[in-house]
Coordinates of C-alpha atoms in Angstrom, one line a residue:
X339 CA 4.0 20.4 -21.7
X340 CA 3.6 17.0 -19.9
X341 CA 6.0 14.4 -18.9
X342 CA 6.3 11.4 -16.5
X343 CA 8.6 11.6 -13.4
X344 CA 9.7 8.3 -12.0
X345 CA 12.7 7.0 -10.1
X346 CA 14.2 4.1 -8.1
X347 CA 13.3 1.3 -10.5
X348 CA 16.2 -0.7 -9.1
X349 CA 15.8 -3.3 -11.8
X350 CA 17.4 -6.5 -10.7
X351 CA 16.5 -6.1 -7.0
X352 CA 16.0 -9.2 -4.9
X353 CA 14.3 -9.5 -1.5
X354 CA 15.7 -12.0 1.0
X355 CA 12.3 -13.0 2.2
X356 CA 11.1 -14.0 -1.3
X357 CA 11.8 -17.7 -2.1
X358 CA 10.9 -20.2 -4.8
X359 CA 8.9 -18.7 -7.6
X360 CA 8.0 -15.5 -5.7
X361 CA 11.3 -13.8 -6.5
X362 CA 11.1 -14.2 -10.3
X363 CA 7.5 -13.0 -10.2
X364 CA 8.5 -9.9 -8.2
X365 CA 11.4 -9.2 -10.6
X366 CA 9.0 -9.5 -13.5
X367 CA 6.6 -7.1 -11.7
X368 CA 9.3 -4.5 -11.4
X369 CA 9.9 -4.7 -15.2
X370 CA 6.1 -4.7 -15.6
X371 CA 5.9 -1.3 -13.8
X372 CA 8.3 0.0 -16.4
X373 CA 6.3 -1.4 -19.3
X374 CA 3.2 0.2 -17.8
X375 CA 4.7 3.6 -18.4
X376 CA 4.1 3.2 -22.2
X377 CA 0.3 3.2 -21.9
X378 CA 0.4 5.8 -19.2
X379 CA 2.5 8.1 -21.4
X380 CA 0.2 7.7 -24.3
X381 CA -2.9 8.3 -22.2
X382 CA -1.4 11.4 -20.5
X383 CA 0.1 12.7 -23.7
X384 CA 3.6 12.8 -22.1
X385 CA 6.5 14.0 -24.3
X386 CA 9.1 12.0 -22.3
X387 CA 10.0 10.2 -19.1
X388 CA 12.7 11.2 -16.6
X389 CA 14.0 8.5 -14.3
X390 CA 15.6 10.3 -11.3
X391 CA 18.3 7.8 -10.4
X392 CA 18.7 4.2 -9.4
X393 CA 17.5 2.7 -12.6
X394 CA 19.3 -0.5 -11.8
X395 CA 19.8 -2.2 -8.4
X396 CA 23.6 -2.2 -9.0
X397 CA 26.2 -2.2 -11.7
X398 CA 26.9 -5.9 -11.8
X399 CA 23.7 -7.2 -13.3
X400 CA 23.2 -10.4 -15.2
X401 CA 23.1 -9.8 -19.0
X402 CA 19.5 -11.1 -19.2
X403 CA 18.4 -8.5 -16.7
X404 CA 20.0 -5.7 -18.7
X405 CA 18.5 -6.9 -22.0
X406 CA 15.0 -7.4 -20.5
X407 CA 15.1 -4.0 -18.9
X408 CA 16.2 -2.2 -22.1
X409 CA 13.4 -4.0 -24.0
X410 CA 10.9 -2.7 -21.4
X411 CA 12.2 0.8 -21.9
X412 CA 12.0 0.5 -25.7
X413 CA 8.3 -0.3 -25.4
X414 CA 7.6 3.0 -23.6
X415 CA 7.6 4.7 -27.0
X416 CA 8.8 8.2 -25.9
X417 CA 12.2 9.4 -24.9
X418 CA 13.3 8.0 -21.6
X419 CA 16.1 10.0 -19.8
X420 CA 18.0 7.9 -17.2
X421 CA 20.0 9.5 -14.4
X422 CA 22.7 7.4 -12.7
X423 CA 22.2 7.3 -8.9
X424 CA 23.8 5.9 -5.9
X425 CA 22.9 2.2 -6.8
X426 CA 24.2 2.5 -10.3
X427 CA 26.7 5.3 -10.4
X428 CA 28.6 6.3 -13.5
X429 CA 31.9 4.8 -12.3
X430 CA 34.5 2.6 -13.9
X431 CA 32.2 -0.5 -13.7
X432 CA 29.0 1.3 -14.7
X433 CA 26.3 -0.7 -16.4
X434 CA 25.7 2.4 -18.6
X435 CA 29.1 2.1 -20.3
X436 CA 29.1 -1.7 -20.6
X437 CA 29.3 -3.2 -24.0
X438 CA 26.0 -4.9 -23.6
X439 CA 24.1 -1.7 -22.6
X440 CA 25.8 0.3 -25.3
X441 CA 25.0 -2.3 -28.0
X442 CA 21.3 -2.8 -27.0
X443 CA 20.3 0.6 -25.8
X444 CA 17.2 1.7 -27.8
X445 CA 17.2 5.0 -29.6
X446 CA 14.6 6.4 -27.2
X447 CA 16.8 5.8 -24.1
X448 CA 19.1 8.6 -23.2
X449 CA 21.6 8.5 -20.3
X450 CA 22.1 11.8 -18.5
X451 CA 25.8 11.0 -18.2
X452 CA 27.2 14.4 -17.5
X453 CA 26.3 17.1 -15.1
X454 CA 24.5 20.2 -16.4
X455 CA 22.2 21.1 -19.1
X456 CA 20.8 18.6 -21.6
X457 CA 18.8 20.0 -24.5
X458 CA 15.4 18.3 -25.1
X459 CA 13.9 20.7 -27.7
X460 CA 13.9 24.4 -28.3
X461 CA 12.8 26.1 -25.1
X462 CA 13.1 23.0 -22.9
X463 CA 16.1 21.7 -21.0
X464 CA 16.9 19.1 -18.4
X465 CA 19.5 20.0 -15.7
X466 CA 21.0 16.7 -14.6
X467 CA 23.1 15.8 -11.5
X468 CA 24.3 12.3 -12.1
X469 CA 26.3 10.3 -9.5
X470 CA 29.8 9.3 -10.6
X471 CA 30.5 7.4 -7.3
X472 CA 28.5 5.9 -4.4
X473 CA 29.9 8.6 -2.0
X474 CA 29.7 12.1 -3.4
X475 CA 31.6 14.7 -1.5
X476 CA 29.4 17.6 -2.4
X477 CA 25.8 18.6 -3.2
X478 CA 25.7 17.5 -6.8
X479 CA 22.4 19.4 -7.5
X480 CA 23.6 22.7 -6.2
X481 CA 26.6 22.5 -8.5
X482 CA 24.5 22.2 -11.6
X483 CA 22.2 25.0 -10.4
X484 CA 25.0 27.5 -10.1
X485 CA 24.9 30.2 -12.8
X486 CA 21.7 29.1 -14.6
X487 CA 20.0 32.1 -16.1
X488 CA 16.3 33.0 -15.9
X489 CA 16.1 33.5 -19.6
X490 CA 12.6 32.1 -20.4
X491 CA 13.8 28.5 -21.0
X492 CA 11.7 25.9 -19.3
X493 CA 14.1 23.8 -17.1
X494 CA 13.6 20.6 -15.2
X495 CA 16.2 19.5 -12.6
X496 CA 16.8 15.8 -12.4
X497 CA 18.6 14.8 -9.2
X498 CA 19.0 12.0 -6.7
X499 CA 19.6 11.8 -3.0
X500 CA 18.2 13.1 0.3
X501 CA 17.1 16.7 0.8
X502 CA 18.7 18.2 3.9
X503 CA 15.4 19.0 5.7
X504 CA 14.4 15.3 5.6
X505 CA 17.3 13.7 7.5
X506 CA 18.7 14.2 11.0
X507 CA 22.4 13.9 9.9
X508 CA 23.0 17.4 8.4
X509 CA 26.7 16.9 8.0
X510 CA 26.5 14.5 5.1
X511 CA 28.2 16.3 2.2
X512 CA 26.0 14.8 -0.5
X513 CA 22.7 16.2 1.0
X514 CA 20.7 18.3 -1.5
X515 CA 20.2 21.8 -0.1
X516 CA 16.5 22.8 -0.1
X517 CA 17.4 26.5 0.1
X518 CA 19.4 26.4 -3.2
X519 CA 16.5 24.6 -5.0
X520 CA 13.9 27.1 -3.8
X521 CA 16.1 30.0 -4.7
X522 CA 16.6 28.7 -8.3
X523 CA 12.8 28.2 -8.5
X524 CA 12.1 31.6 -7.1
X525 CA 14.2 33.4 -9.7
X526 CA 12.8 31.4 -12.6
X527 CA 16.0 29.6 -13.6
X528 CA 14.3 26.2 -13.1
X529 CA 10.6 25.3 -12.9
X530 CA 10.4 21.7 -11.6
X531 CA 12.7 19.5 -9.5
X532 CA 12.4 15.7 -10.2
X533 CA 14.1 13.8 -7.4
X534 CA 14.7 10.2 -6.6
X535 CA 16.0 8.3 -3.6
X536 CA 12.8 8.3 -1.4
X537 CA 10.6 5.4 -2.4
X538 CA 7.3 7.0 -1.6
X539 CA 5.7 10.0 -3.2
X540 CA 6.7 13.2 -1.4
X541 CA 6.2 16.9 -2.0
X542 CA 9.2 18.7 -0.5
X543 CA 9.0 22.3 0.8
X544 CA 6.2 24.7 0.1
X545 CA 6.7 25.5 -3.6
X546 CA 4.8 22.5 -5.0
X547 CA 7.6 22.1 -7.6
X548 CA 10.0 19.8 -5.7
X549 CA 8.9 16.1 -5.7
X550 CA 10.1 12.6 -5.1
X551 CA 8.2 10.3 -7.3
X552 CA 8.8 7.2 -5.2
X553 CA 9.5 3.8 -6.7
X554 CA 7.0 2.4 -9.2
X555 CA 6.9 -0.9 -7.4
X556 CA 7.2 -1.5 -3.7
X557 CA 10.6 -2.1 -2.2
X558 CA 10.0 -2.1 1.6
X559 CA 7.3 -2.6 4.2
X560 CA 4.6 0.0 4.6
X561 CA 5.9 1.3 7.9
X562 CA 9.0 2.5 6.0
X563 CA 7.4 3.2 2.6
X564 CA 3.9 4.6 3.1
X565 CA 3.1 5.4 -0.6
X566 CA 5.1 3.4 -3.1
X567 CA 4.1 2.1 -6.5
X568 CA 3.4 5.4 -8.2
X569 CA 4.5 7.5 -11.1
X570 CA 4.0 11.3 -11.3
X571 CA 2.4 13.0 -14.3
X572 CA 3.8 16.5 -14.4
X573 CA 2.2 19.3 -16.3
X574 CA 4.1 22.5 -16.9
X575 CA 2.2 25.4 -18.6
X576 CA 4.7 26.8 -21.0
X577 CA 2.2 29.6 -22.0
X578 CA 2.3 30.9 -18.4
X579 CA 5.4 33.1 -17.8
X580 CA 5.5 31.6 -14.3
X581 CA 5.4 28.1 -15.7
X582 CA 2.6 26.9 -13.4
X583 CA 2.9 23.2 -12.4
X584 CA 0.4 20.5 -11.7
X585 CA 1.4 17.1 -10.4
X586 CA -0.8 14.0 -10.4
X587 CA 0.1 10.7 -8.9
X588 CA -0.8 7.5 -10.9
X589 CA -0.5 4.0 -9.5
X590 CA 1.4 1.4 -11.6
X591 CA 2.7 -1.0 -8.9
X592 CA 0.9 -4.3 -8.2
X593 CA 2.7 -5.7 -5.1
X594 CA 2.3 -4.9 -1.4
X595 CA 4.6 -5.3 1.5
X596 CA 2.5 -5.0 4.7
X597 CA 3.5 -4.9 8.3
X598 CA 0.8 -6.2 10.6
X599 CA 0.6 -6.4 14.4
X600 CA -1.9 -8.7 16.1
X601 CA -2.5 -9.7 19.7
X602 CA -3.1 -13.4 20.4
X603 CA -4.2 -14.4 23.9
X604 CA -7.0 -16.8 23.2
X605 CA -8.3 -19.2 20.6
X606 CA -10.6 -16.4 19.5
X607 CA -7.7 -14.2 18.7
X608 CA -6.1 -16.9 16.6
X609 CA -9.4 -17.3 14.7
X610 CA -9.6 -13.6 14.1
X611 CA -6.1 -13.6 12.7
X612 CA -7.0 -16.4 10.4
X613 CA -10.1 -14.4 9.2
X614 CA -8.0 -11.3 8.6
X615 CA -5.4 -13.1 6.6
X616 CA -8.1 -15.0 4.6
X617 CA -9.8 -11.7 3.6
X618 CA -6.7 -10.1 2.1
X619 CA -6.8 -9.9 -1.7
X620 CA -4.0 -10.6 -4.1
X621 CA -2.2 -12.9 -1.8
X622 CA 0.3 -14.0 -4.4
X623 CA 1.5 -10.4 -4.7
X624 CA 1.4 -9.6 -1.0
X625 CA 4.2 -10.0 1.5
X626 CA 3.2 -10.0 5.2
X627 CA 5.6 -9.1 8.0
X628 CA 3.7 -10.3 11.1
X629 CA 4.2 -9.1 14.7
X630 CA 2.4 -11.2 17.3
X631 CA 2.2 -10.6 21.0
X632 CA 0.4 -12.4 23.8
X633 CA 0.2 -15.5 25.9
X634 CA -1.2 -18.7 24.6
X635 CA -1.8 -22.2 25.8
X636 CA 0.0 -25.0 24.0
X637 CA -3.2 -25.9 22.3
X638 CA -3.8 -22.4 21.0
X639 CA -0.1 -22.0 20.0
X640 CA -0.4 -25.2 18.0
X641 CA -3.5 -23.8 16.3
X642 CA -1.6 -20.6 15.5
X643 CA 1.3 -22.6 14.0
X644 CA -1.2 -24.4 11.7
X645 CA -2.7 -21.1 10.7
X646 CA 0.7 -19.5 9.9
X647 CA 1.9 -22.6 8.0
X648 CA -1.2 -22.5 5.8
X649 CA -0.9 -18.8 4.9
X650 CA 2.9 -19.0 4.4
X651 CA 2.1 -21.3 1.4
X652 CA -0.5 -18.8 0.0
X653 CA 1.1 -15.4 0.3
X654 CA 4.1 -14.4 -1.7
X655 CA 5.8 -14.4 1.7
X656 CA 4.7 -14.5 5.4
X657 CA 7.6 -13.6 7.6
X658 CA 7.9 -12.9 11.4
X659 CA 8.4 -9.4 12.5
X660 CA 10.9 -10.3 15.2
X661 CA 11.1 -6.9 16.9
X662 CA 7.4 -6.8 17.3
X663 CA 6.9 -10.5 18.3
X664 CA 6.7 -11.7 21.9
X665 CA 4.5 -14.8 22.5
X666 CA 4.6 -16.6 25.8
X667 CA 3.4 -20.3 25.7
X668 CA 2.3 -21.9 28.9
X669 CA 0.4 -25.2 29.4
X670 CA -3.0 -24.6 30.9
X671 CA -4.2 -26.7 33.9
X672 CA -5.7 -29.9 32.7
X673 CA -4.7 -29.2 29.1
X674 CA -3.2 -32.7 28.6
X675 CA -5.6 -34.7 30.8
X676 CA -7.8 -36.1 28.0
X677 CA -5.2 -37.5 25.7
X678 CA -6.2 -41.1 26.5
X679 CA -2.7 -42.2 27.5
X680 CA -1.5 -43.7 30.8
X681 CA 1.5 -45.3 32.5
X682 CA 4.9 -44.3 31.4
X683 CA 3.6 -42.1 28.5
X684 CA 1.4 -40.1 30.9
X685 CA 4.3 -39.6 33.3
X686 CA 6.4 -38.4 30.4
X687 CA 3.7 -35.9 29.5
X688 CA 3.6 -34.6 33.1
X689 CA 7.3 -34.1 33.0
X690 CA 7.1 -32.2 29.8
X691 CA 4.3 -30.0 31.2
X692 CA 6.4 -29.3 34.3
X693 CA 9.4 -28.4 32.2
X694 CA 7.4 -26.2 29.9
X695 CA 6.1 -24.2 32.8
X696 CA 9.6 -23.6 34.1
X697 CA 12.1 -20.9 33.0
X698 CA 14.8 -23.4 32.3
X699 CA 16.8 -23.8 29.1
X700 CA 14.7 -26.8 28.1
X701 CA 11.3 -25.0 28.5
X702 CA 11.0 -24.0 24.8
X703 CA 11.8 -27.6 23.6
X704 CA 9.2 -29.0 26.0
X705 CA 6.6 -26.6 24.7
X706 CA 7.4 -27.6 21.1
X707 CA 7.2 -31.3 22.0
X708 CA 3.8 -30.8 23.7
X709 CA 2.5 -28.9 20.6
X710 CA 3.7 -31.7 18.3
X711 CA 2.0 -34.2 20.6
X712 CA -1.3 -32.3 20.3
X713 CA -1.1 -32.2 16.6
X714 CA -0.4 -35.9 16.4
X715 CA -3.2 -36.9 18.7
X716 CA -5.6 -34.6 16.8
X717 CA -4.6 -35.9 13.4
X718 CA -2.7 -32.7 12.5
X719 CA 0.3 -34.5 11.2
X720 CA -1.8 -36.3 8.5

């Protein structure tokens, strides 16, 4: 028996660093990752899809987002089981009970709207732990494991949230206890645990049966999410009394959010940065968070600004990584001697240079003025 394990679609998500046409393209890509499950399910021979929480970004979605999302799910072509998570809990304002969702929900979409066992077919059950609020006061998964028999039925747990061994704050009441999961697996009451909440693929514990699928499209930068954009193809051998499991990761995401650090102390460093950015593929689907450190002359800083301005127009987004950025700008000796100006203008430049070299409150403005002067004299403003 084979199925697809996915989670954290968070349809309707926006990213503050995406502007203009980039945000609609990113939203479409998130729905596109859902659409891609149809061909993948057909290729893999998957019976169904489980979505382990956070199908939607929140419960207050625009009607168009709900309708387009349901249409994407319809196209998957096999049963799709949706688990409400912390972003879209089954509370009084739930999208899952809205008139629009209820009216347009395709027949192949099933909401796991109650905790406990859901029958899939003879000999196969899902054990669901849906969220009914954003702040559960107990381990929802442990509750549904309690009392499950080891009776030969193949069971897949579908849960959402952090497993206790993965977080430093062990006092959170909603943490999923690894010990309870492994005990249920060991006694044969359940055979696979499909989890959501972590946005990268992650095998938890030592059983090989407890997995986070990660999000099918990237949601954060790669220093936070090392392996997003995947779906898990899970194979459970029902002919094996132990229900042996094989898990394969398949990539469906098309966007990248990359964090880059680069030292810039010379014009050569600026040129190297330009080359590195130029060689990156799929710029229209790539977001760069750039951390720069070093000390530059005003001339080299102006060249850096030109470089960054250019690539900000080419990439989906190019944003500063403020915590990793520290650039000192200092006029070099003789840097402004060959501008071909004299008299009052030359005296003004000398005054700007002196101010730029100081530590006063006007130093930054003076450096910016000198950089602009260089760009104007070199034709950079044209």
